[in-house]
mmCIF file with all atom_site columns, C-alpha atoms in Angstrom:
data_model
loop_
_atom_site.group_PDB
_atom_site.id
_atom_site.type_symbol
_atom_site.label_atom_id
_atom_site.label_alt_id
_atom_site.label_comp_id
_atom_site.label_asym_id
_atom_site.label_entity_id
_atom_site.label_seq_id
_atom_site.pdbx_PDB_ins_code
_atom_site.Cartn_x
_atom_site.Cartn_y
_atom_site.Cartn_z
_atom_site.occupancy
_atom_site.B_iso_or_equiv
_atom_site.pdbx_formal_charge
_atom_site.auth_seq_id
_atom_site.auth_comp_id
_atom_site.auth_asym_id
_atom_site.auth_atom_id
_atom_site.pdbx_PDB_model_num
ATOM 1   C CA . MET A 1 1   ? 87.481  38.585 -229.053 1.00 89.00 ? 188 MET A CA 1
ATOM 2   C CA . ARG A 1 2   ? 87.481  42.060 -230.875 1.00 95.00 ? 189 ARG A CA 1
ATOM 3   C CA . LEU A 1 3   ? 86.141  43.365 -227.526 1.00 95.00 ? 190 LEU A CA 1
ATOM 4   C CA . PHE A 1 4   ? 89.004  41.956 -225.355 1.00 96.00 ? 191 PHE A CA 1
ATOM 5   C CA . LEU A 1 5   ? 91.712  43.159 -227.905 1.00 96.00 ? 192 LEU A CA 1
ATOM 6   C CA . LEU A 1 6   ? 90.062  46.543 -228.031 1.00 97.00 ? 193 LEU A CA 1
ATOM 7   C CA . LEU A 1 7   ? 90.088  46.842 -224.194 1.00 96.00 ? 194 LEU A CA 1
ATOM 8   C CA . VAL A 1 8   ? 94.180  45.291 -224.073 1.00 95.00 ? 195 VAL A CA 1
ATOM 9   C CA . ILE A 1 9   ? 95.175  47.784 -226.927 1.00 95.00 ? 196 ILE A CA 1
ATOM 10  C CA . VAL A 1 10  ? 93.243  51.017 -225.513 1.00 96.00 ? 197 VAL A CA 1
ATOM 11  C CA . GLY A 1 11  ? 94.420  50.457 -222.002 1.00 94.00 ? 198 GLY A CA 1
ATOM 12  C CA . GLY A 1 12  ? 97.780  49.440 -222.688 1.00 91.00 ? 199 GLY A CA 1
ATOM 13  C CA . PHE A 1 13  ? 98.202  52.693 -225.082 1.00 94.00 ? 200 PHE A CA 1
ATOM 14  C CA . GLY A 1 14  ? 96.671  54.793 -222.290 1.00 95.00 ? 201 GLY A CA 1
ATOM 15  C CA . GLY A 1 15  ? 99.631  53.828 -219.963 1.00 92.00 ? 202 GLY A CA 1
ATOM 16  C CA . LEU A 1 16  ? 102.005 54.276 -222.679 1.00 92.00 ? 203 LEU A CA 1
ATOM 17  C CA . ALA A 1 17  ? 100.789 57.937 -223.553 1.00 96.00 ? 204 ALA A CA 1
ATOM 18  C CA . GLY A 1 18  ? 100.353 58.617 -219.724 1.00 95.00 ? 205 GLY A CA 1
ATOM 19  C CA . SER A 1 19  ? 104.036 57.634 -219.089 1.00 93.00 ? 206 SER A CA 1
ATOM 20  C CA . ILE A 1 20  ? 105.375 59.443 -222.207 1.00 96.00 ? 207 ILE A CA 1
ATOM 21  C CA . VAL A 1 21  ? 103.814 62.569 -220.838 1.00 96.00 ? 208 VAL A CA 1
ATOM 22  C CA . GLY A 1 22  ? 104.645 61.959 -217.042 1.00 95.00 ? 209 GLY A CA 1
ATOM 23  C CA . ALA A 1 23  ? 108.335 61.417 -218.154 1.00 95.00 ? 210 ALA A CA 1
ATOM 24  C CA . ALA A 1 24  ? 108.599 65.013 -218.955 1.00 95.00 ? 211 ALA A CA 1
ATOM 25  C CA . PHE A 1 25  ? 108.063 65.858 -215.313 1.00 95.00 ? 212 PHE A CA 1
ATOM 26  C CA . GLY A 1 26  ? 110.638 63.182 -213.888 1.00 92.00 ? 213 GLY A CA 1
ATOM 27  C CA . PRO A 1 27  ? 110.783 59.543 -212.938 1.00 89.00 ? 214 PRO A CA 1
ATOM 28  C CA . THR A 1 28  ? 108.031 59.759 -210.417 1.00 90.00 ? 215 THR A CA 1
ATOM 29  C CA . ALA A 1 29  ? 105.873 61.455 -212.839 1.00 94.00 ? 216 ALA A CA 1
ATOM 30  C CA . LEU A 1 30  ? 106.426 58.706 -215.423 1.00 93.00 ? 217 LEU A CA 1
ATOM 31  C CA . PHE A 1 31  ? 104.914 56.063 -213.427 1.00 92.00 ? 218 PHE A CA 1
ATOM 32  C CA . ALA A 1 32  ? 102.077 58.388 -212.155 1.00 94.00 ? 219 ALA A CA 1
ATOM 33  C CA . GLY A 1 33  ? 101.285 59.495 -215.668 1.00 95.00 ? 220 GLY A CA 1
ATOM 34  C CA . GLY A 1 34  ? 101.326 55.792 -216.937 1.00 93.00 ? 221 GLY A CA 1
ATOM 35  C CA . PHE A 1 35  ? 98.817  54.984 -214.048 1.00 94.00 ? 222 PHE A CA 1
ATOM 36  C CA . LEU A 1 36  ? 96.567  57.594 -214.585 1.00 96.00 ? 223 LEU A CA 1
ATOM 37  C CA . GLY A 1 37  ? 96.647  57.148 -218.409 1.00 96.00 ? 224 GLY A CA 1
ATOM 38  C CA . GLY A 1 38  ? 95.706  53.551 -218.339 1.00 95.00 ? 225 GLY A CA 1
ATOM 39  C CA . LEU A 1 39  ? 93.063  54.343 -215.727 1.00 95.00 ? 226 LEU A CA 1
ATOM 40  C CA . ILE A 1 40  ? 91.513  56.733 -217.936 1.00 96.00 ? 227 ILE A CA 1
ATOM 41  C CA . ALA A 1 41  ? 91.934  54.915 -220.936 1.00 96.00 ? 228 ALA A CA 1
ATOM 42  C CA . SER A 1 42  ? 90.664  51.643 -219.848 1.00 95.00 ? 229 SER A CA 1
ATOM 43  C CA . PRO A 1 43  ? 86.977  52.662 -219.351 1.00 95.00 ? 230 PRO A CA 1
ATOM 44  C CA . CYS A 1 44  ? 87.026  54.832 -222.202 1.00 96.00 ? 231 CYS A CA 1
ATOM 45  C CA . ALA A 1 45  ? 87.757  51.539 -224.360 1.00 96.00 ? 232 ALA A CA 1
ATOM 46  C CA . ALA A 1 46  ? 84.101  50.150 -222.975 1.00 96.00 ? 233 ALA A CA 1
ATOM 47  C CA . LEU A 1 47  ? 82.579  53.590 -223.951 1.00 96.00 ? 234 LEU A CA 1
ATOM 48  C CA . LEU A 1 48  ? 84.171  52.956 -227.367 1.00 96.00 ? 235 LEU A CA 1
ATOM 49  C CA . ALA A 1 49  ? 82.914  49.489 -227.685 1.00 96.00 ? 236 ALA A CA 1
ATOM 50  C CA . ALA A 1 50  ? 79.301  50.614 -226.855 1.00 95.00 ? 237 ALA A CA 1
ATOM 51  C CA . ARG A 1 51  ? 79.740  53.091 -229.749 1.00 96.00 ? 238 ARG A CA 1
ATOM 52  C CA . PHE A 1 52  ? 80.773  50.258 -232.260 1.00 95.00 ? 239 PHE A CA 1
ATOM 53  C CA . ARG A 1 53  ? 77.770  48.475 -231.058 1.00 94.00 ? 240 ARG A CA 1
ATOM 54  C CA . TRP A 1 54  ? 80.068  45.658 -229.812 1.00 94.00 ? 241 TRP A CA 1
ATOM 55  C CA . ILE A 1 55  ? 78.521  45.722 -226.406 1.00 94.00 ? 242 ILE A CA 1
ATOM 56  C CA . GLU A 1 56  ? 75.171  46.816 -224.881 1.00 92.00 ? 243 GLU A CA 1
ATOM 57  C CA . SER A 1 57  ? 74.626  50.259 -223.428 1.00 91.00 ? 244 SER A CA 1
ATOM 58  C CA . ALA A 1 58  ? 73.688  48.068 -220.286 1.00 92.00 ? 245 ALA A CA 1
ATOM 59  C CA . ASP A 1 59  ? 76.975  46.382 -220.213 1.00 93.00 ? 246 ASP A CA 1
ATOM 60  C CA . VAL A 1 60  ? 79.107  49.866 -220.177 1.00 94.00 ? 247 VAL A CA 1
ATOM 61  C CA . LYS A 1 61  ? 79.428  50.450 -216.542 1.00 95.00 ? 248 LYS A CA 1
ATOM 62  C CA . ARG A 1 62  ? 80.500  46.856 -215.519 1.00 95.00 ? 249 ARG A CA 1
ATOM 63  C CA . THR A 1 63  ? 82.725  46.484 -218.483 1.00 96.00 ? 250 THR A CA 1
ATOM 64  C CA . ALA A 1 64  ? 84.434  49.826 -217.706 1.00 96.00 ? 251 ALA A CA 1
ATOM 65  C CA . LEU A 1 65  ? 84.669  48.849 -213.959 1.00 96.00 ? 252 LEU A CA 1
ATOM 66  C CA . GLY A 1 66  ? 86.038  45.645 -214.865 1.00 96.00 ? 253 GLY A CA 1
ATOM 67  C CA . ALA A 1 67  ? 88.611  46.983 -217.384 1.00 96.00 ? 254 ALA A CA 1
ATOM 68  C CA . ALA A 1 68  ? 89.788  49.771 -215.067 1.00 96.00 ? 255 ALA A CA 1
ATOM 69  C CA . LEU A 1 69  ? 90.332  46.916 -212.254 1.00 96.00 ? 256 LEU A CA 1
ATOM 70  C CA . GLY A 1 70  ? 91.961  45.082 -214.458 1.00 96.00 ? 257 GLY A CA 1
ATOM 71  C CA . PHE A 1 71  ? 94.519  48.207 -215.159 1.00 96.00 ? 258 PHE A CA 1
ATOM 72  C CA . VAL A 1 72  ? 95.292  48.335 -211.674 1.00 96.00 ? 259 VAL A CA 1
ATOM 73  C CA . ALA A 1 73  ? 96.187  44.816 -211.752 1.00 95.00 ? 260 ALA A CA 1
ATOM 74  C CA . ALA A 1 74  ? 98.292  45.063 -214.844 1.00 94.00 ? 261 ALA A CA 1
ATOM 75  C CA . ALA A 1 75  ? 100.104 48.193 -213.454 1.00 93.00 ? 262 ALA A CA 1
ATOM 76  C CA . THR A 1 76  ? 100.719 46.309 -210.153 1.00 92.00 ? 263 THR A CA 1
ATOM 77  C CA . VAL A 1 77  ? 102.157 43.262 -212.207 1.00 93.00 ? 264 VAL A CA 1
ATOM 78  C CA . ALA A 1 78  ? 104.208 45.632 -214.699 1.00 90.00 ? 265 ALA A CA 1
ATOM 79  C CA . VAL A 1 79  ? 105.784 47.730 -211.832 1.00 89.00 ? 266 VAL A CA 1
ATOM 80  C CA . ASN A 1 80  ? 106.860 44.640 -209.839 1.00 92.00 ? 267 ASN A CA 1
ATOM 81  C CA . THR A 1 81  ? 108.269 42.611 -212.911 1.00 92.00 ? 268 THR A CA 1
ATOM 82  C CA . LEU A 1 82  ? 110.223 45.646 -214.391 1.00 88.00 ? 269 LEU A CA 1
ATOM 83  C CA . SER A 1 83  ? 113.424 43.480 -214.355 1.00 91.00 ? 270 SER A CA 1
ATOM 84  C CA . SER A 1 84  ? 111.919 40.959 -217.313 1.00 90.00 ? 271 SER A CA 1
ATOM 85  C CA . PRO A 1 85  ? 110.278 42.137 -220.421 1.00 88.00 ? 272 PRO A CA 1
ATOM 86  C CA . VAL A 1 86  ? 107.497 39.570 -220.032 1.00 91.00 ? 273 VAL A CA 1
ATOM 87  C CA . GLY A 1 87  ? 105.551 40.803 -216.994 1.00 87.00 ? 274 GLY A CA 1
ATOM 88  C CA . PRO A 1 88  ? 105.326 44.269 -218.396 1.00 86.00 ? 275 PRO A CA 1
ATOM 89  C CA . LEU A 1 89  ? 104.280 42.920 -222.111 1.00 87.00 ? 276 LEU A CA 1
ATOM 90  C CA . LEU A 1 90  ? 101.679 40.688 -221.081 1.00 90.00 ? 277 LEU A CA 1
ATOM 91  C CA . SER A 1 91  ? 100.248 42.446 -218.177 1.00 90.00 ? 278 SER A CA 1
ATOM 92  C CA . PRO A 1 92  ? 97.857  44.535 -220.412 1.00 90.00 ? 279 PRO A CA 1
ATOM 93  C CA . LEU A 1 93  ? 96.012  41.372 -220.862 1.00 94.00 ? 280 LEU A CA 1
ATOM 94  C CA . LEU A 1 94  ? 94.475  41.791 -217.714 1.00 94.00 ? 281 LEU A CA 1
ATOM 95  C CA . VAL A 1 95  ? 92.717  44.846 -218.638 1.00 95.00 ? 282 VAL A CA 1
ATOM 96  C CA . GLY A 1 96  ? 90.687  42.818 -221.321 1.00 95.00 ? 283 GLY A CA 1
ATOM 97  C CA . ALA A 1 97  ? 90.239  39.895 -218.850 1.00 95.00 ? 284 ALA A CA 1
ATOM 98  C CA . GLY A 1 98  ? 88.875  42.420 -216.262 1.00 95.00 ? 285 GLY A CA 1
ATOM 99  C CA . GLY A 1 99  ? 86.567  44.137 -218.869 1.00 95.00 ? 286 GLY A CA 1
ATOM 100 C CA . LEU A 1 100 ? 85.118  40.884 -219.961 1.00 95.00 ? 287 LEU A CA 1
ATOM 101 C CA . ALA A 1 101 ? 84.785  39.614 -216.193 1.00 95.00 ? 288 ALA A CA 1
ATOM 102 C CA . GLY A 1 102 ? 82.949  42.842 -215.466 1.00 94.00 ? 289 GLY A CA 1
ATOM 103 C CA . ARG A 1 103 ? 80.659  42.523 -218.435 1.00 92.00 ? 290 ARG A CA 1
ATOM 104 C CA . HIS A 1 104 ? 80.293  38.711 -217.730 1.00 90.00 ? 291 HIS A CA 1
ATOM 105 C CA . LEU A 1 105 ? 79.050  39.630 -214.173 1.00 86.00 ? 292 LEU A CA 1
ATOM 106 C CA . HIS A 1 106 ? 76.599  42.035 -215.343 1.00 59.00 ? 293 HIS A CA 1
ATOM 107 C CA . GLY A 1 107 ? 74.963  39.474 -217.467 1.00 58.00 ? 294 GLY A CA 1
ATOM 108 C CA . ARG A 1 108 ? 74.736  37.205 -214.615 1.00 60.00 ? 295 ARG A CA 1
ATOM 109 C CA . ALA A 1 109 ? 73.403  39.928 -212.234 1.00 57.00 ? 296 ALA A CA 1
ATOM 110 C CA . THR A 1 110 ? 70.686  40.845 -214.661 1.00 55.00 ? 297 THR A CA 1
ATOM 111 C CA . MET A 1 111 ? 69.842  37.197 -215.030 1.00 56.00 ? 298 MET A CA 1
ATOM 112 C CA . ARG A 1 112 ? 69.321  36.824 -211.506 1.00 57.00 ? 299 ARG A CA 1
ATOM 113 C CA . ARG A 1 113 ? 67.218  40.001 -211.134 1.00 55.00 ? 300 ARG A CA 1
ATOM 114 C CA . GLY A 1 114 ? 65.126  38.913 -213.880 1.00 52.00 ? 301 GLY A CA 1
ATOM 115 C CA . SER A 1 115 ? 64.149  35.553 -212.629 1.00 48.00 ? 302 SER A CA 1
#
């Protein structure tokens, strides 16, 4: 649960911080900055989780990839549901779900190779 929350919070904050920086350069840069900020922050959350020893170092790459893909999905949902507060508020949950899915898939791949 703490890994999921870390991925959601860091990924969401990265998108927020990136859009704040991008807003200084215009409306198009606001979206681009938010996308880049979250795309950078989401994998960093996996590194942070490994630093806290919440995940094994072998799980970092897959968790980071899953979180980044989850952020891409979250950004897509957020942009397409801007007329409602629900989509943009709930879309960062996809970052956590993607990270956990990536970590889970890594565990399954490791088990298959070992057997």
